[in-house]
CSV table of C-alpha atoms in Angstrom, one decimal:
chain,number,residue,atom,x,y,z
A,1358,MET,CA,74.6,60.7,86.6
A,1359,CYS,CA,75.8,61.1,90.2
A,1360,SER,CA,73.4,59.9,92.9
A,1361,LEU,CA,72.4,62.5,95.5
A,1362,SER,CA,74.0,61.8,98.9
A,1363,ILE,CA,72.0,63.1,101.8
A,1364,THR,CA,74.0,63.3,105.0
A,1365,ASP,CA,72.5,62.2,108.3
A,1366,THR,CA,74.4,64.9,110.1
A,1367,GLU,CA,72.5,68.1,110.9
A,1368,TYR,CA,74.7,71.0,111.5
A,1369,ASP,CA,73.9,73.8,113.9
A,1370,VAL,CA,75.1,76.3,111.3
A,1371,VAL,CA,75.8,76.0,107.6
A,1372,VAL,CA,77.6,78.9,106.0
A,1373,ILE,CA,77.3,79.4,102.2
A,1374,GLY,CA,80.5,81.2,101.2
A,1375,GLY,CA,84.0,81.1,102.6
A,1376,GLY,CA,85.0,84.8,102.1
A,1377,PRO,CA,85.8,87.5,104.6
A,1378,GLY,CA,82.3,87.3,106.1
A,1379,GLY,CA,81.7,83.6,105.8
A,1380,TYR,CA,84.9,82.1,107.1
A,1381,PRO,CA,85.0,84.2,110.3
A,1382,ALA,CA,81.3,83.4,110.9
A,1383,ALA,CA,82.1,79.7,110.6
A,1384,ILE,CA,85.1,79.9,112.9
A,1385,LYS,CA,83.4,82.1,115.5
A,1386,ALA,CA,80.4,79.7,115.6
A,1387,ALA,CA,82.7,76.7,116.0
A,1388,GLN,CA,84.6,78.4,118.8
A,1389,GLN,CA,81.3,78.8,120.6
A,1390,GLY,CA,80.7,75.0,120.5
A,1391,LEU,CA,78.4,74.9,117.5
A,1392,LYS,CA,78.7,72.2,114.8
A,1393,VAL,CA,79.5,74.1,111.6
A,1394,ALA,CA,80.0,73.4,107.9
A,1395,CYS,CA,81.1,76.0,105.3
A,1396,ILE,CA,80.3,75.6,101.6
A,1397,GLU,CA,82.7,77.3,99.2
A,1398,LYS,CA,82.7,76.8,95.4
A,1399,ARG,CA,86.0,78.5,94.6
A,1400,GLY,CA,88.3,75.6,95.7
A,1401,THR,CA,90.2,78.0,98.0
A,1402,LEU,CA,88.9,79.9,101.0
A,1403,GLY,CA,89.0,83.7,101.5
A,1404,GLY,CA,86.5,84.8,98.8
A,1405,THR,CA,87.1,87.6,96.4
A,1406,CYS,CA,89.0,89.6,99.0
A,1407,LEU,CA,91.7,87.1,99.6
A,1408,ASN,CA,91.9,85.5,96.1
A,1409,VAL,CA,91.3,88.3,93.6
A,1410,GLY,CA,90.7,91.4,95.5
A,1411,CYS,CA,92.0,93.1,98.7
A,1412,ILE,CA,95.1,90.9,99.2
A,1413,PRO,CA,96.5,90.5,95.7
A,1414,SER,CA,95.9,94.2,94.9
A,1415,LYS,CA,97.8,95.2,98.1
A,1416,ALA,CA,100.7,93.0,97.0
A,1417,MET,CA,100.8,94.7,93.6
A,1418,LEU,CA,100.4,98.2,95.2
A,1419,ASN,CA,103.3,97.6,97.6
A,1420,ASN,CA,105.6,96.1,95.0
A,1421,SER,CA,104.8,98.6,92.3
A,1422,HIS,CA,105.5,101.4,94.8
A,1423,MET,CA,108.8,99.8,95.7
A,1424,TYR,CA,109.7,99.6,92.0
A,1425,HIS,CA,108.7,103.2,91.4
A,1426,GLU,CA,110.6,104.5,94.4
A,1427,THR,CA,113.7,102.5,93.4
A,1428,LYS,CA,113.6,103.9,89.9
A,1429,HIS,CA,112.7,107.5,90.7
A,1430,GLY,CA,113.1,108.2,94.5
A,1431,LEU,CA,116.3,106.8,95.7
A,1432,LYS,CA,118.9,109.2,94.3
A,1433,SER,CA,117.6,112.1,96.5
A,1434,ARG,CA,118.1,109.8,99.5
A,1435,GLY,CA,121.7,109.2,98.8
A,1436,ILE,CA,121.3,105.8,97.3
A,1437,ASP,CA,122.6,105.3,93.8
A,1438,VAL,CA,121.4,102.2,91.9
A,1439,GLY,CA,122.2,100.8,88.5
A,1440,ASP,CA,119.7,100.1,85.7
A,1441,VAL,CA,116.4,99.2,87.4
A,1442,LYS,CA,114.2,96.8,85.4
A,1443,LEU,CA,110.7,95.5,86.0
A,1444,ASN,CA,110.3,91.7,86.1
A,1445,LEU,CA,106.5,91.6,85.9
A,1446,ALA,CA,106.4,87.8,86.0
A,1447,ASN,CA,108.2,87.7,89.3
A,1448,MET,CA,106.0,90.4,90.6
A,1449,HIS,CA,103.0,88.3,89.8
A,1450,LYS,CA,104.7,85.3,91.5
A,1451,ALA,CA,105.0,87.4,94.7
A,1452,ARG,CA,101.3,88.2,94.5
A,1453,VAL,CA,100.3,84.6,94.1
A,1454,LYS,CA,102.7,83.6,97.0
A,1455,ALA,CA,100.9,86.0,99.3
A,1456,VAL,CA,97.5,84.7,98.3
A,1457,THR,CA,98.4,81.0,98.5
A,1458,GLY,CA,99.9,81.3,101.9
A,1459,LEU,CA,96.8,83.1,103.3
A,1460,THR,CA,94.2,80.8,101.7
A,1461,ARG,CA,96.0,77.8,103.1
A,1462,GLY,CA,96.1,79.5,106.4
A,1463,VAL,CA,92.3,79.8,106.5
A,1464,GLU,CA,91.9,76.1,105.6
A,1465,PHE,CA,94.3,75.3,108.5
A,1466,LEU,CA,92.0,77.4,110.8
A,1467,PHE,CA,89.0,75.4,109.7
A,1468,LYS,CA,90.8,72.2,110.7
A,1469,LYS,CA,92.0,73.7,114.0
A,1470,TYR,CA,88.5,74.7,115.1
A,1471,GLY,CA,86.6,71.8,113.6
A,1472,VAL,CA,84.7,73.5,110.8
A,1473,ASP,CA,83.7,71.0,108.0
A,1474,TYR,CA,84.9,72.5,104.7
A,1475,VAL,CA,82.6,71.5,101.8
A,1476,LYS,CA,84.1,72.2,98.4
A,1477,GLY,CA,81.3,72.9,95.9
A,1478,THR,CA,78.4,75.1,94.9
A,1479,GLY,CA,75.5,75.4,97.3
A,1480,LYS,CA,71.9,75.8,96.4
A,1481,PHE,CA,68.8,75.9,98.6
A,1482,ARG,CA,66.7,72.8,98.4
A,1483,THR,CA,64.6,73.7,101.4
A,1484,ALA,CA,65.1,76.2,104.2
A,1485,ASN,CA,67.2,73.6,106.1
A,1486,GLU,CA,68.8,71.7,103.2
A,1487,ILE,CA,71.5,72.8,100.8
A,1488,GLU,CA,72.3,70.9,97.6
A,1489,VAL,CA,76.0,70.9,96.9
A,1490,ALA,CA,77.5,70.3,93.5
A,1491,GLY,CA,80.9,69.2,94.6
A,1492,LEU,CA,84.1,70.3,92.8
A,1493,ASP,CA,84.9,66.6,92.6
A,1494,GLY,CA,81.7,65.9,90.6
A,1495,SER,CA,79.7,64.5,93.6
A,1496,GLU,CA,76.2,65.7,94.5
A,1497,SER,CA,75.1,65.9,98.1
A,1498,VAL,CA,72.7,67.6,100.5
A,1499,VAL,CA,73.9,69.3,103.7
A,1500,LYS,CA,71.4,69.9,106.5
A,1501,GLY,CA,71.5,72.8,108.9
A,1502,LYS,CA,69.3,74.2,111.6
A,1503,ASN,CA,70.6,77.7,110.7
A,1504,ILE,CA,71.9,78.9,107.3
A,1505,ILE,CA,74.1,81.9,106.9
A,1506,ILE,CA,74.3,83.4,103.3
A,1507,ALA,CA,77.7,85.0,102.8
A,1508,THR,CA,78.1,84.8,99.0
A,1509,GLY,CA,79.6,88.2,98.5
A,1510,SER,CA,79.5,90.3,95.4
A,1511,GLU,CA,80.8,90.5,91.8
A,1512,ALA,CA,82.1,93.3,89.5
A,1513,THR,CA,79.3,95.3,87.8
A,1514,PRO,CA,79.8,95.5,84.0
A,1515,ILE,CA,78.5,98.5,82.0
A,1516,PRO,CA,75.5,97.3,80.0
A,1517,GLY,CA,76.5,96.3,76.6
A,1518,ILE,CA,80.2,96.2,77.5
A,1519,PRO,CA,81.0,92.7,78.7
A,1520,PHE,CA,84.3,91.7,80.4
A,1521,ASP,CA,86.7,89.6,78.3
A,1522,GLU,CA,89.4,89.9,81.1
A,1523,LYS,CA,92.0,90.6,78.4
A,1524,ARG,CA,91.2,94.0,76.9
A,1525,ILE,CA,88.1,95.0,78.8
A,1526,VAL,CA,88.8,93.9,82.3
A,1527,SER,CA,87.3,93.8,85.8
A,1528,SER,CA,89.6,94.1,88.8
A,1529,THR,CA,90.3,90.4,88.5
A,1530,GLY,CA,91.7,90.8,85.0
A,1531,ALA,CA,93.6,94.0,85.9
A,1532,LEU,CA,95.5,92.1,88.5
A,1533,GLU,CA,96.7,89.5,86.0
A,1534,LEU,CA,97.8,91.5,83.0
A,1535,ALA,CA,100.8,89.7,81.5
A,1536,GLU,CA,102.4,92.9,80.3
A,1537,VAL,CA,102.3,96.6,81.1
A,1538,PRO,CA,99.9,98.3,78.8
A,1539,LYS,CA,101.1,101.4,77.0
A,1540,LYS,CA,97.8,103.1,77.6
A,1541,MET,CA,95.0,102.2,80.1
A,1542,VAL,CA,91.6,103.7,80.5
A,1543,VAL,CA,90.0,103.3,83.9
A,1544,ILE,CA,86.2,103.8,84.1
A,1545,GLY,CA,85.3,104.8,87.6
A,1546,ALA,CA,87.4,106.9,90.1
A,1547,GLY,CA,86.4,104.9,93.2
A,1548,VAL,CA,88.7,102.8,95.4
A,1549,ILE,CA,89.3,100.0,93.0
A,1550,GLY,CA,89.9,102.2,89.9
A,1551,LEU,CA,92.3,104.5,91.7
A,1552,GLU,CA,94.3,101.7,93.3
A,1553,LEU,CA,94.7,99.6,90.2
A,1554,GLY,CA,95.2,102.7,88.0
A,1555,SER,CA,98.1,103.6,90.4
A,1556,VAL,CA,99.6,100.2,90.1
A,1557,TRP,CA,99.9,100.3,86.3
A,1558,SER,CA,100.8,103.9,86.2
A,1559,ARG,CA,103.8,103.2,88.4
A,1560,LEU,CA,104.8,100.4,86.2
A,1561,GLY,CA,104.8,102.6,83.1
A,1562,ALA,CA,101.3,102.8,81.7
A,1563,GLU,CA,99.7,106.1,80.7
A,1564,VAL,CA,96.5,106.0,82.7
A,1565,THR,CA,93.4,108.0,82.0
A,1566,VAL,CA,90.6,107.8,84.6
A,1567,VAL,CA,87.0,108.6,83.4
A,1568,GLU,CA,84.5,109.5,86.1
A,1569,TYR,CA,80.9,110.4,85.8
A,1570,LEU,CA,80.8,112.5,89.0
A,1571,ASP,CA,82.8,115.7,89.6
A,1572,ALA,CA,84.9,114.3,92.4
A,1573,ILE,CA,87.0,111.2,92.9
A,1574,GLY,CA,86.8,108.7,95.7
A,1575,ALA,CA,83.1,108.3,96.3
A,1576,GLY,CA,82.2,108.9,99.9
A,1577,MET,CA,85.4,110.7,100.6
A,1578,ASP,CA,85.4,114.1,102.5
A,1579,PRO,CA,85.2,116.8,99.7
A,1580,GLU,CA,88.3,118.6,100.9
A,1581,LEU,CA,90.4,115.4,100.9
A,1582,ALA,CA,89.0,114.5,97.5
A,1583,LYS,CA,90.3,117.7,96.0
A,1584,ASN,CA,93.7,117.3,97.7
A,1585,PHE,CA,93.9,113.6,96.5
A,1586,HIS,CA,93.0,114.5,93.0
A,1587,LYS,CA,95.8,117.0,92.8
A,1588,ILE,CA,98.3,114.5,94.2
A,1589,LEU,CA,97.4,111.7,91.8
A,1590,SER,CA,97.5,114.2,88.9
A,1591,LYS,CA,101.0,115.2,90.0
A,1592,GLN,CA,101.9,111.5,89.9
A,1593,GLY,CA,100.9,111.3,86.3
A,1594,LEU,CA,97.3,110.0,86.3
A,1595,LYS,CA,95.0,111.9,83.9
A,1596,PHE,CA,91.4,112.6,84.8
A,1597,LYS,CA,88.2,113.2,82.8
A,1598,MET,CA,85.7,114.3,85.4
A,1599,GLY,CA,81.9,114.7,84.8
A,1600,THR,CA,82.2,112.4,81.9
A,1601,LYS,CA,80.1,109.4,80.9
A,1602,VAL,CA,81.0,106.4,78.8
A,1603,ASN,CA,78.7,105.6,75.9
A,1604,ASN,CA,80.5,102.5,74.6
A,1605,ALA,CA,83.7,100.5,74.7
A,1606,GLU,CA,84.7,97.9,72.1
A,1607,VAL,CA,87.7,95.9,71.2
A,1608,VAL,CA,89.1,96.7,67.7
A,1609,GLY,CA,92.1,94.5,66.9
A,1610,ASP,CA,94.5,94.8,69.8
A,1611,LYS,CA,93.0,98.1,71.1
A,1612,VAL,CA,90.0,99.2,73.0
A,1613,LYS,CA,88.1,102.2,71.8
A,1614,VAL,CA,86.1,104.0,74.5
A,1615,ASP,CA,83.5,106.5,73.5
A,1616,ILE,CA,82.9,109.3,76.0
A,1617,GLU,CA,81.1,112.6,76.4
A,1618,ALA,CA,80.4,115.2,79.1
A,1619,ALA,CA,77.8,113.9,81.5
A,1620,LYS,CA,75.8,117.0,81.1
A,1621,GLY,CA,76.0,116.8,77.3
A,1622,GLY,CA,78.8,118.1,75.0
A,1623,ASN,CA,81.3,117.0,72.4
A,1624,ALA,CA,81.9,113.3,72.1
A,1625,GLU,CA,85.3,111.8,71.8
A,1626,THR,CA,87.0,108.4,71.5
A,1627,ILE,CA,89.9,107.4,73.7
A,1628,GLU,CA,92.1,104.5,72.4
A,1629,ALA,CA,93.8,102.2,74.9
A,1630,ASP,CA,95.5,98.8,75.2
A,1631,VAL,CA,93.4,97.9,78.2
A,1632,CYS,CA,90.1,99.3,79.7
A,1633,LEU,CA,89.4,98.6,83.4
A,1634,VAL,CA,85.8,98.9,84.3
A,1635,SER,CA,85.5,99.7,88.0
A,1636,ILE,CA,82.0,101.2,88.5
A,1637,GLY,CA,81.1,99.2,91.5
A,1638,ARG,CA,80.0,95.7,92.6
A,1639,LYS,CA,76.7,93.9,92.9
A,1640,PRO,CA,75.4,91.2,95.2
A,1641,TYR,CA,76.1,87.7,94.1
A,1642,THR,CA,73.1,85.3,94.4
A,1643,GLU,CA,73.2,83.5,91.0
A,1644,GLY,CA,72.4,79.9,91.3
A,1645,LEU,CA,71.7,80.1,95.1
A,1646,GLY,CA,68.1,79.0,94.7
A,1647,LEU,CA,66.7,81.7,96.9
A,1648,GLU,CA,63.4,81.4,94.9
A,1649,ASN,CA,63.1,77.8,96.2
A,1650,VAL,CA,62.7,79.1,99.8
A,1651,GLY,CA,61.2,82.5,99.2
A,1652,VAL,CA,64.1,84.7,100.5
A,1653,GLU,CA,63.2,88.3,99.8
A,1654,LEU,CA,65.5,90.6,97.6
A,1655,ASP,CA,65.2,94.3,97.2
A,1656,ASN,CA,65.2,96.2,93.9
A,1657,ARG,CA,69.0,96.2,93.9
A,1658,GLY,CA,69.3,92.4,94.3
A,1659,ARG,CA,70.4,92.6,97.9
A,1660,VAL,CA,69.1,90.1,100.4
A,1661,VAL,CA,66.7,91.9,102.8
A,1662,ILE,CA,67.5,91.4,106.5
A,1663,ASP,CA,66.6,92.9,109.8
A,1664,SER,CA,68.8,94.2,112.6
A,1665,GLU,CA,69.7,90.6,113.6
A,1666,PHE,CA,70.7,89.6,110.0
A,1667,LYS,CA,67.5,87.6,109.7
A,1668,THR,CA,65.9,87.2,106.3
A,1669,ASN,CA,62.1,86.7,106.0
A,1670,VAL,CA,62.8,83.0,106.4
A,1671,PRO,CA,63.4,82.7,110.2
A,1672,ASN,CA,66.4,80.3,110.2
A,1673,ILE,CA,68.2,81.9,107.2
A,1674,ARG,CA,70.5,84.9,108.0
A,1675,CYS,CA,72.7,86.9,105.7
A,1676,ILE,CA,75.9,89.0,106.0
A,1677,GLY,CA,78.4,90.9,103.9
A,1678,ASP,CA,78.3,92.3,100.4
A,1679,VAL,CA,75.2,90.3,99.4
A,1680,THR,CA,73.1,92.4,101.8
A,1681,PHE,CA,72.9,96.1,103.0
A,1682,GLY,CA,75.8,98.4,103.9
A,1683,PRO,CA,79.2,99.2,102.5
A,1684,MET,CA,80.9,96.4,100.5
A,1685,LEU,CA,84.0,96.1,102.7
A,1686,ALA,CA,85.7,93.0,103.8
A,1687,HIS,CA,86.1,94.2,107.4
A,1688,LYS,CA,82.4,95.1,107.6
A,1689,ALA,CA,81.6,91.5,106.5
A,1690,GLU,CA,84.0,90.1,109.0
A,1691,ASP,CA,82.5,92.0,111.9
A,1692,GLU,CA,79.0,90.8,110.7
A,1693,GLY,CA,80.3,87.3,110.7
A,1694,PHE,CA,81.4,87.6,114.3
A,1695,ALA,CA,78.1,89.2,115.3
A,1696,VAL,CA,75.7,86.7,113.5
A,1697,SER,CA,77.5,83.7,115.1
A,1698,GLU,CA,77.4,85.3,118.5
A,1699,MET,CA,73.6,85.9,118.0
A,1700,LEU,CA,73.1,82.2,117.1
A,1701,ALA,CA,75.1,81.0,120.1
A,1702,THR,CA,74.1,83.5,122.7
A,1703,GLY,CA,71.3,85.7,121.4
A,1704,HIS,CA,73.5,88.8,121.4
A,1705,GLY,CA,75.8,90.4,118.8
A,1706,HIS,CA,76.5,93.9,117.6
A,1707,VAL,CA,78.2,95.9,114.7
A,1708,ASN,CA,78.6,99.6,115.0
A,1709,TYR,CA,78.0,100.8,111.5
A,1710,ASP,CA,79.0,104.4,112.4
A,1711,VAL,CA,82.6,103.2,113.0
A,1712,ILE,CA,83.4,101.3,109.8
A,1713,PRO,CA,86.7,102.7,108.3
A,1714,SER,CA,87.4,103.1,104.6
A,1715,VAL,CA,90.9,103.0,103.1
A,1716,ILE,CA,92.3,103.7,99.6
A,1717,TYR,CA,95.7,102.0,99.5
A,1718,THR,CA,97.4,104.3,97.0
A,1719,HIS,CA,100.4,106.4,97.9
A,1720,PRO,CA,99.7,108.4,99.8
A,1721,GLU,CA,96.9,106.4,101.4
A,1722,VAL,CA,93.5,107.9,102.2
A,1723,ALA,CA,91.5,106.7,105.1
A,1724,TRP,CA,88.4,107.9,106.9
A,1725,VAL,CA,86.0,106.9,109.6
A,1726,GLY,CA,82.8,108.5,111.0
A,1727,LYS,CA,81.1,111.6,109.5
A,1728,ASN,CA,82.5,114.0,106.9
A,1729,GLU,CA,81.8,117.7,106.8
A,1730,LYS,CA,79.0,117.5,104.2
A,1731,GLU,CA,77.1,114.9,106.3
A,1732,LEU,CA,77.4,117.0,109.4
A,1733,LYS,CA,76.2,120.1,107.5
A,1734,ASP,CA,73.3,118.2,106.0
A,1735,ALA,CA,72.3,117.0,109.5
A,1736,GLY,CA,72.5,120.5,111.0
A,1737,ILE,CA,75.2,119.4,113.5
A,1738,LYS,CA,77.5,122.2,114.7
A,1739,TYR,CA,81.2,121.1,114.6
A,1740,ARG,CA,84.8,122.3,114.8
A,1741,VAL,CA,87.6,121.3,112.5
A,1742,GLY,CA,91.2,120.6,113.2
A,1743,THR,CA,93.5,120.1,110.2
A,1744,TYR,CA,97.2,119.3,110.5
A,1745,PRO,CA,99.5,118.9,107.5
A,1746,PHE,CA,102.1,116.1,107.3
A,1747,VAL,CA,104.6,118.7,106.1
A,1748,ALA,CA,104.7,119.9,109.8
A,1749,ASN,CA,105.2,116.3,111.1
A,1750,SER,CA,108.8,115.4,112.0
A,1751,ARG,CA,108.6,111.7,110.9
A,1752,ALA,CA,107.0,112.6,107.6
A,1753,ARG,CA,109.8,115.1,107.1
A,1754,THR,CA,112.6,112.6,107.9
A,1755,ASN,CA,111.0,110.2,105.5
A,1756,ASP,CA,110.6,112.9,102.8
A,1757,ASP,CA,107.0,111.9,102.5
A,1758,THR,CA,104.9,114.9,103.4
A,1759,ASP,CA,101.9,114.9,101.1
A,1760,GLY,CA,98.6,115.1,102.9
A,1761,MET,CA,97.0,116.0,106.2
A,1762,VAL,CA,94.9,114.8,109.1
A,1763,LYS,CA,91.4,116.3,109.5
A,1764,VAL,CA,89.5,115.9,112.8
A,1765,LEU,CA,85.8,116.9,113.2
A,1766,VAL,CA,84.4,117.3,116.8
A,1767,ASP,CA,81.1,118.4,118.2
A,1768,ALA,CA,81.1,122.2,118.7
A,1769,GLU,CA,79.5,121.9,122.2
A,1770,THR,CA,80.7,118.6,123.7
A,1771,ASP,CA,84.1,118.1,121.8
A,1772,ARG,CA,83.1,114.5,121.1
A,1773,MET,CA,84.9,113.2,118.1
A,1774,LEU,CA,82.6,112.8,115.0
A,1775,GLY,CA,84.9,111.9,112.2
A,1776,VAL,CA,88.5,111.6,111.1
A,1777,HIS,CA,89.9,111.9,107.6
A,1778,ILE,CA,93.5,111.3,106.7
A,1779,ILE,CA,95.4,111.5,103.5
A,1780,GLY,CA,99.1,110.7,103.9
A,1781,PRO,CA,101.7,108.0,104.5
A,1782,ASN,CA,100.4,105.1,106.5
A,1783,ALA,CA,96.8,106.5,106.7
A,1784,GLY,CA,95.3,103.0,106.6
A,1785,GLU,CA,97.1,102.1,109.9
A,1786,MET,CA,96.6,105.4,111.6
A,1787,ILE,CA,92.8,105.3,111.1
A,1788,ALA,CA,92.6,102.5,113.6
A,1789,GLU,CA,93.3,104.9,116.5
A,1790,ALA,CA,90.6,107.2,115.2
A,1791,GLY,CA,88.1,104.2,115.0
A,1792,LEU,CA,88.9,103.3,118.6
A,1793,ALA,CA,88.4,106.9,119.7
A,1794,LEU,CA,85.0,107.0,118.0
A,1795,GLU,CA,84.0,103.6,119.4
A,1796,TYR,CA,84.6,104.7,122.9
A,1797,GLY,CA,83.1,108.2,122.5
A,1798,ALA,CA,86.4,110.1,123.0
A,1799,SER,CA,86.7,113.8,122.8
A,1800,GLY,CA,89.3,115.7,120.8
A,1801,GLU,CA,90.9,116.6,124.1
A,1802,ASP,CA,91.1,112.9,125.2
A,1803,VAL,CA,93.4,112.2,122.2
A,1804,ALA,CA,95.2,115.5,122.5
A,1805,ARG,CA,96.2,114.6,126.1
A,1806,THR,CA,97.3,111.1,125.2
A,1807,CYS,CA,101.1,110.8,124.9
A,1808,HIS,CA,102.2,109.8,121.4
A,1809,ALA,CA,105.7,108.5,120.7
A,1810,HIS,CA,108.1,110.9,119.0
A,1811,PRO,CA,108.8,111.0,116.1
A,1812,THR,CA,105.8,109.2,114.6
A,1813,LEU,CA,103.3,109.9,112.0
A,1814,SER,CA,100.6,109.4,114.6
A,1815,GLU,CA,101.6,112.7,116.2
A,1816,ALA,CA,99.8,114.4,113.3
A,1817,PHE,CA,96.5,112.9,114.6
A,1818,LYS,CA,97.3,114.2,118.1
A,1819,GLU,CA,98.0,117.7,116.8
A,1820,ALA,CA,94.9,117.7,114.7
A,1821,CYS,CA,92.9,116.8,117.8
A,1822,MET,CA,94.6,119.7,119.6
A,1823,LEU,CA,93.5,122.1,116.9
A,1824,ALA,CA,89.9,120.7,116.8
A,1825,SER,CA,89.6,120.8,120.6
A,1826,SER,CA,91.4,124.0,121.7
A,1827,GLY,CA,92.2,125.8,118.4
A,1828,ASN,CA,96.0,125.5,118.9
A,1829,ALA,CA,98.7,123.0,118.0
A,1830,ILE,CA,102.3,123.0,119.1
A,1831,ASN,CA,104.1,122.4,115.8
A,1832,PHE,CA,101.8,124.3,113.4
């Protein structure tokens, strides 16, 4: 057995988890002069997002879109190409290259700012001591005045339907399929299911999406959800809405998925080569030893915190997917900044009303702030400005006109309340909307701001003109 090594060093901050919340928290704390260690068990930094989530999925989304456009969209643009073939192995190499470069970059940043990187699995021994089972087989104890839990989340399986990551897969397995399945069933029409369903559909799979609810894209503005559903259907994805999954099992080299109407009805079985289960994620606290120090969890397994990220144990704080709020990398990142600022200065802030969401399909869907249903439920009077990309000159020149920009403003003050975009480059365009909301801009403020021509962002300006004054120039 390995002897337990207890370091004499006491860090100001020990971060458990090196993902999109943990590593920014560690760097920010070090930048403010604190002595910091970050414990990460994966062996590479960046967490789920960088290693098996946001980053590799965007590589696959981009490259599958390029393949699909080359195969189907170039002739109308005056570009004739020969026989276009998919080299899936090389596509995976491109994905791995992107991930490797970024994970090494984070490790370089730790060295640059003096963060001690501890490779291993952390477990609470006391409120100030973390036992670490090192990846090299060593066992040690790291001491810290303040501990930040940033252990993230993991894919939620359907009870009784375990992942084998070959036939019944989570998002991790879906990113690493060695061949394009002839048929794929996607359970869950949220962000992950629609993105990865789109990837494999573009590469040649027949994709059927099964969703319990009556609308796709949980949390999306209802009008955009209907529009998005039509666009994806036109692209070839099939949908079974208002449908529940009773069972899925591997039989030989196939997966049989038993479904029926959520409100009751005739049952049927869908057969596929691969079944992607993407019904959500759950907080990851397994093996963390929270029971050793009495950290409180709620009934959904989330670490309970206050407005300063404090748990019920005074020196232990928590950020990211493992606690409250949307499970988004950029939300975790901002919490990482804020919690480290609080530890160093006593002040830190995250505006949870201005956290953007993006679905990186094509077209992309992005939104920030309130949607119409939320405003109606709250009894807030509002005006709407909706501008289609078909009326935008840059979208026309690119022959990429699906979608629209929808702006919601207060009926009395014109203050911007929410922005919802479906269309090309929506994920980049939403940043301007987030900035407008953060600074309390009115629709008129954006409408009177000069936007370069021709750009897609002009659609946002024109939507603001519609919302503010009722009139646009080009629509």
